[in-house]
Amino acid sequence: MQLPEDRPGTMGVNLTNWPAISSYVTNRHDTYPAISPSLADLRGKSVFITGASKGCGRATAVEFAKAGCTRIAVAARSDLTDVVAAVKAAARGKDGDAGEMRVVAVNLDVTSADSMAAAAATVSEAFGGVVDVVVANAGYLEAWAPMHEADADDWWASWEVNVKGVYLTAKYFAPMLLKSETKLFVAVSSIGAHLIRKHASSYHINKLAVIRFVEYMQEEYADEGIVAVSVHPGGVKTDLALSMPDFMHELLVDTPELFADSIVWLADKRREWLGGRFINACWDLGELEGKKEEVVGRDLFKFRMTV
């Protein structure tokens, strides 16, 4: 997602060093052969996805099915009937059918500990106490306004979903991740973490917190094998993104499948070197992997204060 410099008629934005981050490798706007789910083999694997009723969450569930994933749990506050049907229709078995696939739909509120605990119990029972991949995708964007004019409850609701929701997802699903071999935890962050744009203070700050949370989670569980990453999903025309001011909509040029297939790529092979790091789903991930030595050697894509 490329952002233009300030121009008349738009609110100011401090890009910090996002242009350098964004252009580290070639940018993509749609899925591409190197991350195609047809190349992955997720048979016998399980995934749990929050915010799965639409947008990037729904696409992730469908693409995991295409990759052969046989245990898929989708979670959201809204109805998931059509998502379950889409996942089953996309399933790839030995004979091109759903085979051994099991799809579990869970209605939950990611800001409620009781709701998340109940969801974890349901998924644990369905998947034998093990989850290989967790995608904390549920998100919220407050109404844009200057800090002093913002509705305080709406401002804080963004933190409740985007930070507390990620924490509760980790709290209740990490025990199941630790029993798997894949052990991948994905938290959806945003380009917003790298910007200081007027009138979006809550979202931009809490997405920065998500990236630091992932760094912390990696440090806490690295010895036990968890690989935790934060991912910017790209500029996708989701309901959340379309709630931004109209002038931002021209930046929404990426497909949800680009994000979804990037997560499939992450799940198909353990890449411990990415643990604790921020990833841009628009990056060409093959090119990124070619820069592994530089990324690790310079300890890139973590937040640090420069001196």
Tab-separated table of N, CA, C and O in Angstrom, residues 168-292:
chain	number	residue	atom	x	y	z
A	168	LEU	N	-6.466	-11.679	24.140
A	168	LEU	CA	-7.329	-12.786	24.572
A	168	LEU	C	-7.241	-13.964	23.600
A	168	LEU	O	-7.318	-15.128	24.022
A	169	THR	N	-7.060	-13.670	22.333
A	169	THR	CA	-6.871	-14.755	21.368
A	169	THR	C	-5.613	-15.537	21.708
A	169	THR	O	-5.604	-16.777	21.708
A	170	ALA	N	-4.537	-14.818	22.003
A	170	ALA	CA	-3.289	-15.482	22.385
A	170	ALA	C	-3.447	-16.228	23.705
A	170	ALA	O	-2.996	-17.380	23.839
A	171	LYS	N	-4.085	-15.602	24.675
A	171	LYS	CA	-4.230	-16.210	25.997
A	171	LYS	C	-4.929	-17.565	25.929
A	171	LYS	O	-4.480	-18.545	26.542
A	172	TYR	N	-6.018	-17.632	25.177
A	172	TYR	CA	-6.826	-18.843	25.196
A	172	TYR	C	-6.447	-19.855	24.112
A	172	TYR	O	-6.832	-21.023	24.209
A	173	PHE	N	-5.672	-19.416	23.111
A	173	PHE	CA	-5.314	-20.359	22.050
A	173	PHE	C	-3.840	-20.750	22.049
A	173	PHE	O	-3.470	-21.740	21.413
A	174	ALA	N	-2.995	-20.021	22.764
A	174	ALA	CA	-1.588	-20.411	22.854
A	174	ALA	C	-1.412	-21.827	23.415
A	174	ALA	O	-0.567	-22.576	22.912
A	175	PRO	N	-2.182	-22.231	24.422
A	175	PRO	CA	-2.008	-23.610	24.914
A	175	PRO	C	-2.234	-24.666	23.835
A	175	PRO	O	-1.552	-25.703	23.820
A	176	MET	N	-3.157	-24.409	22.914
A	176	MET	CA	-3.387	-25.355	21.820
A	176	MET	C	-2.299	-25.261	20.765
A	176	MET	O	-1.904	-26.261	20.163
A	177	LEU	N	-1.778	-24.046	20.540
A	177	LEU	CA	-0.668	-23.882	19.605
A	177	LEU	C	0.557	-24.655	20.083
A	177	LEU	O	1.273	-25.272	19.289
A	178	LEU	N	0.806	-24.611	21.375
A	178	LEU	CA	1.998	-25.248	21.933
A	178	LEU	C	1.987	-26.764	21.768
A	178	LEU	O	3.031	-27.407	21.863
A	179	LYS	N	0.828	-27.333	21.499
A	179	LYS	CA	0.732	-28.785	21.290
A	179	LYS	C	0.893	-29.172	19.821
A	179	LYS	O	0.873	-30.362	19.501
A	180	SER	N	1.049	-28.179	18.950
A	180	SER	CA	1.166	-28.457	17.528
A	180	SER	C	2.633	-28.463	17.104
A	180	SER	O	3.529	-28.142	17.887
A	181	GLU	N	2.865	-28.791	15.841
A	181	GLU	CA	4.205	-28.692	15.277
A	181	GLU	C	4.409	-27.363	14.558
A	181	GLU	O	5.512	-26.829	14.521
A	182	THR	N	3.330	-26.806	14.011
A	182	THR	CA	3.441	-25.571	13.235
A	182	THR	C	3.613	-24.354	14.124
A	182	THR	O	4.469	-23.505	13.902
A	183	LYS	N	2.737	-24.207	15.103
A	183	LYS	CA	2.855	-23.160	16.135
A	183	LYS	C	2.927	-21.740	15.561
A	183	LYS	O	3.731	-20.913	15.992
A	184	LEU	N	2.068	-21.421	14.608
A	184	LEU	CA	2.083	-20.096	13.995
A	184	LEU	C	0.978	-19.218	14.554
A	184	LEU	O	-0.199	-19.586	14.514
A	185	PHE	N	1.349	-18.049	15.057
A	185	PHE	CA	0.387	-17.056	15.540
A	185	PHE	C	0.530	-15.805	14.693
A	185	PHE	O	1.611	-15.217	14.605
A	186	VAL	N	-0.565	-15.396	14.054
A	186	VAL	CA	-0.580	-14.214	13.196
A	186	VAL	C	-1.529	-13.178	13.788
A	186	VAL	O	-2.699	-13.479	14.046
A	187	ALA	N	-1.024	-11.972	14.005
A	187	ALA	CA	-1.866	-10.864	14.440
A	187	ALA	C	-1.898	-9.829	13.327
A	187	ALA	O	-0.844	-9.434	12.805
A	188	VAL	N	-3.088	-9.403	12.947
A	188	VAL	CA	-3.204	-8.413	11.882
A	188	VAL	C	-2.912	-7.027	12.448
A	188	VAL	O	-3.593	-6.550	13.351
A	189	SER	N	-1.884	-6.418	11.910
A	189	SER	CA	-1.539	-5.047	12.268
A	189	SER	C	-1.969	-4.142	11.113
A	189	SER	O	-2.994	-4.386	10.479
A	190	SER	N	-1.187	-3.133	10.794
A	190	SER	CA	-1.594	-2.204	9.738
A	190	SER	C	-0.444	-1.289	9.367
A	190	SER	O	0.455	-1.022	10.192
A	191	ILE	N	-0.508	-0.790	8.159
A	191	ILE	CA	0.353	0.318	7.768
A	191	ILE	C	0.209	1.475	8.750
A	191	ILE	O	1.142	2.247	8.976
A	192	GLY	N	-0.983	1.569	9.351
A	192	GLY	CA	-1.246	2.666	10.280
A	192	GLY	C	-0.269	2.726	11.434
A	192	GLY	O	-0.030	3.805	12.001
A	193	ALA	N	0.315	1.592	11.795
A	193	ALA	CA	1.294	1.571	12.885
A	193	ALA	C	2.529	2.381	12.539
A	193	ALA	O	3.277	2.806	13.430
A	194	HIS	N	2.771	2.588	11.253
A	194	HIS	CA	3.982	3.268	10.793
A	194	HIS	C	3.730	4.718	10.426
A	194	HIS	O	4.642	5.410	9.962
A	195	LEU	N	2.497	5.179	10.603
A	195	LEU	CA	2.133	6.528	10.202
A	195	LEU	C	1.707	7.353	11.399
A	195	LEU	O	1.309	6.828	12.436
A	196	ILE	N	1.792	8.645	11.238
A	196	ILE	CA	1.168	9.573	12.187
A	196	ILE	C	0.274	10.471	11.346
A	196	ILE	O	0.715	11.457	10.766
A	197	ARG	N	-0.981	10.060	11.241
A	197	ARG	CA	-1.932	10.794	10.408
A	197	ARG	C	-2.972	11.461	11.298
A	197	ARG	O	-3.495	10.844	12.221
A	198	LYS	N	-3.265	12.691	11.011
A	198	LYS	CA	-4.251	13.426	11.792
A	198	LYS	C	-5.581	12.681	11.830
A	198	LYS	O	-6.023	12.123	10.828
A	199	HIS	N	-6.195	12.656	13.005
A	199	HIS	CA	-7.575	12.223	13.209
A	199	HIS	C	-7.752	10.703	13.255
A	199	HIS	O	-8.872	10.219	13.266
A	200	ALA	N	-6.664	9.938	13.275
A	200	ALA	CA	-6.771	8.473	13.376
A	200	ALA	C	-5.930	7.976	14.538
A	200	ALA	O	-5.305	6.919	14.459
A	201	SER	N	-5.934	8.711	15.624
A	201	SER	CA	-4.977	8.463	16.710
A	201	SER	C	-5.135	7.103	17.367
A	201	SER	O	-4.149	6.413	17.644
A	202	SER	N	-6.356	6.659	17.612
A	202	SER	CA	-6.528	5.389	18.327
A	202	SER	C	-6.035	4.214	17.494
A	202	SER	O	-5.219	3.408	17.940
A	203	TYR	N	-6.514	4.114	16.268
A	203	TYR	CA	-6.173	2.977	15.407
A	203	TYR	C	-4.678	2.902	15.141
A	203	TYR	O	-4.061	1.841	15.255
A	204	HIS	N	-4.075	4.017	14.798
A	204	HIS	CA	-2.653	4.001	14.472
A	204	HIS	C	-1.801	3.628	15.682
A	204	HIS	O	-0.825	2.882	15.557
A	205	ILE	N	-2.169	4.134	16.845
A	205	ILE	CA	-1.386	3.820	18.035
A	205	ILE	C	-1.598	2.368	18.451
A	205	ILE	O	-0.650	1.656	18.815
A	206	ASN	N	-2.856	1.883	18.396
A	206	ASN	CA	-3.059	0.509	18.870
A	206	ASN	C	-2.503	-0.530	17.886
A	206	ASN	O	-2.124	-1.625	18.297
A	207	LYS	N	-2.409	-0.197	16.608
A	207	LYS	CA	-1.776	-1.134	15.680
A	207	LYS	C	-0.254	-1.177	15.896
A	207	LYS	O	0.383	-2.210	15.634
A	208	LEU	N	0.311	-0.084	16.375
A	208	LEU	CA	1.700	-0.105	16.819
A	208	LEU	C	1.852	-1.037	18.026
A	208	LEU	O	2.797	-1.834	18.112
A	209	ALA	N	0.892	-0.973	18.931
A	209	ALA	CA	0.920	-1.844	20.106
A	209	ALA	C	0.832	-3.318	19.713
A	209	ALA	O	1.454	-4.181	20.350
A	210	VAL	N	0.070	-3.630	18.665
A	210	VAL	CA	-0.044	-5.017	18.204
A	210	VAL	C	1.322	-5.543	17.754
A	210	VAL	O	1.695	-6.688	18.044
A	211	ILE	N	2.074	-4.720	17.042
A	211	ILE	CA	3.394	-5.152	16.579
A	211	ILE	C	4.308	-5.431	17.767
A	211	ILE	O	5.026	-6.442	17.804
A	212	ARG	N	4.281	-4.569	18.765
A	212	ARG	CA	5.102	-4.804	19.959
A	212	ARG	C	4.604	-6.023	20.724
A	212	ARG	O	5.408	-6.791	21.272
A	213	PHE	N	3.292	-6.230	20.762
A	213	PHE	CA	2.742	-7.424	21.417
A	213	PHE	C	3.307	-8.688	20.780
A	213	PHE	O	3.690	-9.638	21.469
A	214	VAL	N	3.365	-8.706	19.458
A	214	VAL	CA	3.890	-9.874	18.741
A	214	VAL	C	5.372	-10.075	19.069
A	214	VAL	O	5.829	-11.210	19.265
A	215	GLU	N	6.141	-8.989	19.125
A	215	GLU	CA	7.539	-9.109	19.530
A	215	GLU	C	7.642	-9.735	20.918
A	215	GLU	O	8.479	-10.608	21.163
A	216	TYR	N	6.783	-9.269	21.809
A	216	TYR	CA	6.809	-9.773	23.180
A	216	TYR	C	6.401	-11.244	23.229
A	216	TYR	O	7.028	-12.061	23.912
A	217	MET	N	5.365	-11.585	22.487
A	217	MET	CA	4.901	-12.972	22.464
A	217	MET	C	5.989	-13.902	21.930
A	217	MET	O	6.200	-15.002	22.453
A	218	GLN	N	6.688	-13.446	20.903
A	218	GLN	CA	7.770	-14.255	20.352
A	218	GLN	C	8.852	-14.493	21.401
A	218	GLN	O	9.362	-15.612	21.558
A	219	GLU	N	9.205	-13.438	22.116
A	219	GLU	CA	10.230	-13.564	23.160
A	219	GLU	C	9.778	-14.511	24.257
A	219	GLU	O	10.558	-15.324	24.769
A	220	GLU	N	8.508	-14.435	24.611
A	220	GLU	CA	7.985	-15.243	25.706
A	220	GLU	C	7.913	-16.724	25.361
A	220	GLU	O	8.118	-17.574	26.233
A	221	TYR	N	7.617	-17.044	24.085
A	221	TYR	CA	7.358	-18.435	23.720
A	221	TYR	C	8.345	-19.016	22.703
A	221	TYR	O	8.154	-20.144	22.250
A	222	ALA	N	9.381	-18.264	22.346
A	222	ALA	CA	10.318	-18.754	21.329
A	222	ALA	C	10.931	-20.093	21.724
A	222	ALA	O	11.098	-20.990	20.882
A	223	ASP	N	11.284	-20.259	22.982
A	223	ASP	CA	11.904	-21.512	23.429
A	223	ASP	C	10.954	-22.693	23.308
A	223	ASP	O	11.395	-23.847	23.276
A	224	GLU	N	9.645	-22.393	23.230
A	224	GLU	CA	8.649	-23.457	23.096
A	224	GLU	C	8.177	-23.606	21.655
A	224	GLU	O	7.269	-24.390	21.376
A	225	GLY	N	8.781	-22.835	20.758
A	225	GLY	CA	8.565	-23.057	19.340
A	225	GLY	C	7.531	-22.205	18.641
A	225	GLY	O	7.319	-22.344	17.431
A	226	ILE	N	6.851	-21.313	19.350
A	226	ILE	CA	5.864	-20.470	18.681
A	226	ILE	C	6.562	-19.484	17.743
A	226	ILE	O	7.606	-18.918	18.067
A	227	VAL	N	5.988	-19.304	16.559
A	227	VAL	CA	6.426	-18.273	15.620
A	227	VAL	C	5.295	-17.251	15.535
A	227	VAL	O	4.217	-17.543	15.003
A	228	ALA	N	5.523	-16.064	16.082
A	228	ALA	CA	4.503	-15.022	16.117
A	228	ALA	C	4.899	-13.910	15.160
A	228	ALA	O	6.037	-13.429	15.190
A	229	VAL	N	3.980	-13.511	14.291
A	229	VAL	CA	4.246	-12.438	13.331
A	229	VAL	C	3.064	-11.478	13.302
A	229	VAL	O	1.923	-11.861	13.584
A	230	SER	N	3.343	-10.235	12.962
A	230	SER	CA	2.277	-9.263	12.715
A	230	SER	C	2.277	-8.945	11.228
A	230	SER	O	3.340	-8.869	10.607
A	231	VAL	N	1.104	-8.776	10.659
A	231	VAL	CA	0.985	-8.644	9.212
A	231	VAL	C	0.083	-7.467	8.838
A	231	VAL	O	-1.042	-7.357	9.332
A	232	HIS	N	0.602	-6.618	7.961
A	232	HIS	CA	-0.248	-5.611	7.327
A	232	HIS	C	-0.944	-6.285	6.152
A	232	HIS	O	-0.279	-6.833	5.266
A	233	PRO	N	-2.280	-6.289	6.110
A	233	PRO	CA	-2.987	-7.059	5.090
A	233	PRO	C	-3.021	-6.424	3.715
A	233	PRO	O	-3.517	-7.034	2.762
A	234	GLY	N	-2.499	-5.201	3.581
A	234	GLY	CA	-2.619	-4.470	2.330
A	234	GLY	C	-3.797	-3.519	2.384
A	234	GLY	O	-4.514	-3.427	3.392
A	235	GLY	N	-4.002	-2.815	1.308
A	235	GLY	CA	-5.142	-1.899	1.210
A	235	GLY	C	-6.301	-2.617	0.563
A	235	GLY	O	-6.431	-2.626	-0.668
A	236	VAL	N	-7.127	-3.236	1.377
A	236	VAL	CA	-8.218	-4.089	0.892
A	236	VAL	C	-9.547	-3.383	1.133
A	236	VAL	O	-9.758	-2.786	2.197
A	237	LYS	N	-10.465	-3.503	0.202
A	237	LYS	CA	-11.778	-2.853	0.329
A	237	LYS	C	-12.688	-3.648	1.262
A	237	LYS	O	-13.699	-4.214	0.858
A	238	THR	N	-12.315	-3.667	2.518
A	238	THR	CA	-13.165	-4.271	3.538
A	238	THR	C	-14.120	-3.220	4.088
A	238	THR	O	-13.938	-2.018	3.866
A	239	ASP	N	-15.114	-3.666	4.840
A	239	ASP	CA	-16.031	-2.703	5.463
A	239	ASP	C	-15.263	-1.761	6.380
A	239	ASP	O	-15.562	-0.565	6.454
A	240	LEU	N	-14.272	-2.300	7.095
A	240	LEU	CA	-13.481	-1.472	8.001
A	240	LEU	C	-12.736	-0.393	7.215
A	240	LEU	O	-12.800	0.794	7.554
A	241	ALA	N	-12.056	-0.784	6.150
A	241	ALA	CA	-11.277	0.184	5.379
A	241	ALA	C	-12.166	1.223	4.713
A	241	ALA	O	-11.796	2.404	4.607
A	242	LEU	N	-13.336	0.813	4.260
A	242	LEU	CA	-14.241	1.743	3.586
A	242	LEU	C	-14.883	2.736	4.544
A	242	LEU	O	-15.528	3.702	4.102
A	243	SER	N	-14.698	2.499	5.850
A	243	SER	CA	-15.197	3.474	6.825
A	243	SER	C	-14.230	4.644	6.994
A	243	SER	O	-14.540	5.614	7.690
A	244	MET	N	-13.053	4.552	6.366
A	244	MET	CA	-12.139	5.692	6.360
A	244	MET	C	-12.730	6.805	5.504
A	244	MET	O	-13.628	6.569	4.699
A	245	PRO	N	-12.214	8.024	5.626
A	245	PRO	CA	-12.688	9.119	4.759
A	245	PRO	C	-12.551	8.749	3.284
A	245	PRO	O	-11.650	7.992	2.893
A	246	ASP	N	-13.428	9.298	2.463
A	246	ASP	CA	-13.495	8.929	1.048
A	246	ASP	C	-12.163	9.094	0.322
A	246	ASP	O	-11.837	8.299	-0.570
A	247	PHE	N	-11.381	10.111	0.682
A	247	PHE	CA	-10.146	10.355	-0.070
A	247	PHE	C	-9.129	9.225	0.117
A	247	PHE	O	-8.189	9.098	-0.667
A	248	MET	N	-9.329	8.379	1.125
A	248	MET	CA	-8.416	7.259	1.359
A	248	MET	C	-8.761	6.043	0.501
A	248	MET	O	-7.950	5.129	0.347
A	249	HIS	N	-9.956	6.023	-0.059
A	249	HIS	CA	-10.414	4.814	-0.750
A	249	HIS	C	-9.613	4.503	-2.011
A	249	HIS	O	-9.549	3.351	-2.432
A	250	GLU	N	-8.985	5.507	-2.601
A	250	GLU	CA	-8.186	5.263	-3.804
A	250	GLU	C	-6.973	4.377	-3.509
A	250	GLU	O	-6.358	3.807	-4.426
A	251	LEU	N	-6.634	4.235	-2.235
A	251	LEU	CA	-5.481	3.420	-1.847
A	251	LEU	C	-5.839	1.950	-1.671
A	251	LEU	O	-4.958	1.110	-1.464
A	252	LEU	N	-7.123	1.630	-1.749
A	252	LEU	CA	-7.574	0.264	-1.483
A	252	LEU	C	-7.543	-0.541	-2.777
A	252	LEU	O	-8.566	-0.772	-3.419
A	253	VAL	N	-6.355	-0.998	-3.140
A	253	VAL	CA	-6.152	-1.634	-4.448
A	253	VAL	C	-5.720	-3.092	-4.341
A	253	VAL	O	-5.423	-3.731	-5.354
A	254	ASP	N	-5.674	-3.644	-3.129
A	254	ASP	CA	-5.179	-5.005	-2.935
A	254	ASP	C	-6.328	-5.983	-2.694
A	254	ASP	O	-7.365	-5.612	-2.132
A	255	THR	N	-6.145	-7.224	-3.085
A	255	THR	CA	-7.192	-8.226	-2.920
A	255	THR	C	-7.067	-8.929	-1.584
A	255	THR	O	-5.955	-9.083	-1.051
A	256	PRO	N	-8.179	-9.398	-1.021
A	256	PRO	CA	-8.084	-10.158	0.230
A	256	PRO	C	-7.320	-11.463	0.054
A	256	PRO	O	-6.713	-11.969	1.007
A	257	GLU	N	-7.317	-12.004	-1.159
A	257	GLU	CA	-6.584	-13.252	-1.416
A	257	GLU	C	-5.073	-13.056	-1.291
A	257	GLU	O	-4.342	-14.005	-0.981
A	258	LEU	N	-4.589	-11.836	-1.537
A	258	LEU	CA	-3.162	-11.562	-1.361
A	258	LEU	C	-2.768	-11.786	0.094
A	258	LEU	O	-1.765	-12.455	0.390
A	259	PHE	N	-3.548	-11.239	1.010
A	259	PHE	CA	-3.303	-11.474	2.431
A	259	PHE	C	-3.474	-12.946	2.778
A	259	PHE	O	-2.613	-13.555	3.421
A	260	ALA	N	-4.577	-13.528	2.342
A	260	ALA	CA	-4.897	-14.909	2.708
A	260	ALA	C	-3.817	-15.884	2.251
A	260	ALA	O	-3.378	-16.765	3.005
A	261	ASP	N	-3.361	-15.735	1.017
A	261	ASP	CA	-2.346	-16.651	0.497
A	261	ASP	C	-0.989	-16.410	1.150
A	261	ASP	O	-0.163	-17.332	1.247
A	262	SER	N	-0.758	-15.187	1.598
A	262	SER	CA	0.462	-14.915	2.363
A	262	SER	C	0.463	-15.695	3.670
A	262	SER	O	1.505	-16.210	4.110
A	263	ILE	N	-0.700	-15.807	4.310
A	263	ILE	CA	-0.791	-16.559	5.555
A	263	ILE	C	-0.649	-18.059	5.278
A	263	ILE	O	-0.018	-18.790	6.059
A	264	VAL	N	-1.216	-18.522	4.175
A	264	VAL	CA	-1.011	-19.927	3.777
A	264	VAL	C	0.479	-20.197	3.599
A	264	VAL	O	0.998	-21.227	4.052
A	265	TRP	N	1.174	-19.286	2.945
A	265	TRP	CA	2.629	-19.416	2.742
A	265	TRP	C	3.361	-19.520	4.067
A	265	TRP	O	4.261	-20.347	4.239
A	266	LEU	N	2.975	-18.702	5.020
A	266	LEU	CA	3.595	-18.738	6.340
A	266	LEU	C	3.326	-20.066	7.049
A	266	LEU	O	4.178	-20.585	7.770
A	267	ALA	N	2.125	-20.608	6.836
A	267	ALA	CA	1.720	-21.824	7.545
A	267	ALA	C	2.306	-23.089	6.939
A	267	ALA	O	2.437	-24.114	7.617
A	268	ASP	N	2.659	-23.030	5.668
A	268	ASP	CA	3.090	-24.239	4.963
A	268	ASP	C	4.473	-24.708	5.388
A	268	ASP	O	4.793	-25.892	5.272
A	269	LYS	N	5.291	-23.808	5.881
A	269	LYS	CA	6.656	-24.145	6.272
A	269	LYS	C	7.057	-23.287	7.463
A	269	LYS	O	6.808	-22.078	7.472
A	270	ARG	N	7.658	-23.905	8.464
A	270	ARG	CA	8.081	-23.117	9.621
A	270	ARG	C	9.223	-22.179	9.222
A	270	ARG	O	10.236	-22.602	8.677
A	271	ARG	N	9.023	-20.896	9.510
A	271	ARG	CA	10.050	-19.898	9.214
A	271	ARG	C	10.348	-19.144	10.502
A	271	ARG	O	9.887	-18.012	10.717
A	272	GLU	N	11.156	-19.782	11.363
A	272	GLU	CA	11.464	-19.202	12.657
A	272	GLU	C	12.121	-17.829	12.535
A	272	GLU	O	11.981	-16.982	13.422
A	273	TRP	N	12.819	-17.596	11.422
A	273	TRP	CA	13.526	-16.328	11.248
A	273	TRP	C	12.590	-15.142	11.148
A	273	TRP	O	12.999	-14.000	11.359
A	274	LEU	N	11.307	-15.393	10.868
A	274	LEU	CA	10.331	-14.309	10.807
A	274	LEU	C	9.657	-14.054	12.159
A	274	LEU	O	8.878	-13.121	12.291
A	275	GLY	N	9.951	-14.865	13.138
A	275	GLY	CA	9.313	-14.726	14.448
A	275	GLY	C	9.564	-13.366	15.076
A	275	GLY	O	10.693	-12.883	15.128
A	276	GLY	N	8.481	-12.732	15.530
A	276	GLY	CA	8.578	-11.433	16.180
A	276	GLY	C	8.636	-10.258	15.226
A	276	GLY	O	8.738	-9.108	15.670
A	277	ARG	N	8.548	-10.522	13.929
A	277	ARG	CA	8.709	-9.456	12.943
A	277	ARG	C	7.375	-9.016	12.329
A	277	ARG	O	6.387	-9.730	12.381
A	278	PHE	N	7.410	-7.839	11.740
A	278	PHE	CA	6.301	-7.285	10.970
A	278	PHE	C	6.469	-7.691	9.515
A	278	PHE	O	7.580	-7.661	8.969
A	279	ILE	N	5.370	-8.082	8.879
A	279	ILE	CA	5.381	-8.462	7.469
A	279	ILE	C	4.316	-7.660	6.743
A	279	ILE	O	3.203	-7.476	7.254
A	280	ASN	N	4.639	-7.194	5.563
A	280	ASN	CA	3.677	-6.518	4.695
A	280	ASN	C	3.185	-7.543	3.678
A	280	ASN	O	3.970	-8.076	2.891
A	281	ALA	N	1.896	-7.843	3.686
A	281	ALA	CA	1.359	-8.847	2.759
A	281	ALA	C	1.550	-8.448	1.301
A	281	ALA	O	1.469	-9.299	0.415
A	282	CYS	N	1.807	-7.177	1.045
A	282	CYS	CA	2.053	-6.739	-0.327
A	282	CYS	C	3.475	-7.063	-0.790
A	282	CYS	O	3.772	-6.945	-1.982
A	283	TRP	N	4.347	-7.419	0.128
A	283	TRP	CA	5.692	-7.795	-0.275
A	283	TRP	C	5.686	-9.082	-1.089
A	283	TRP	O	4.912	-10.003	-0.796
A	284	ASP	N	6.569	-9.166	-2.074
A	284	ASP	CA	6.828	-10.432	-2.740
A	284	ASP	C	7.593	-11.300	-1.745
A	284	ASP	O	8.758	-11.027	-1.420
A	285	LEU	N	6.941	-12.331	-1.239
A	285	LEU	CA	7.516	-13.100	-0.135
A	285	LEU	C	8.685	-13.978	-0.579
A	285	LEU	O	9.555	-14.305	0.225
A	286	GLY	N	8.705	-14.347	-1.858
A	286	GLY	CA	9.869	-15.054	-2.366
A	286	GLY	C	11.106	-14.174	-2.318
A	286	GLY	O	12.193	-14.617	-1.914
A	287	GLU	N	10.947	-12.913	-2.700
A	287	GLU	CA	12.053	-11.969	-2.623
A	287	GLU	C	12.455	-11.729	-1.171
A	287	GLU	O	13.644	-11.626	-0.854
A	288	LEU	N	11.463	-11.635	-0.297
A	288	LEU	CA	11.766	-11.435	1.117
A	288	LEU	C	12.600	-12.594	1.655
A	288	LEU	O	13.584	-12.387	2.374
A	289	GLU	N	12.213	-13.822	1.299
A	289	GLU	CA	12.961	-14.977	1.782
A	289	GLU	C	14.397	-14.952	1.257
A	289	GLU	O	15.322	-15.391	1.940
A	290	GLY	N	14.589	-14.410	0.064
A	290	GLY	CA	15.934	-14.280	-0.486
A	290	GLY	C	16.800	-13.303	0.294
A	290	GLY	O	18.031	-13.313	0.147
A	291	LYS	N	16.167	-12.458	1.118
A	291	LYS	CA	16.901	-11.497	1.942
A	291	LYS	C	16.953	-11.929	3.410
A	291	LYS	O	17.201	-11.105	4.294
A	292	LYS	N	16.743	-13.206	3.640
A	292	LYS	CA	16.708	-13.728	5.010
A	292	LYS	C	17.941	-13.330	5.815
A	292	LYS	O	17.835	-12.878	6.962
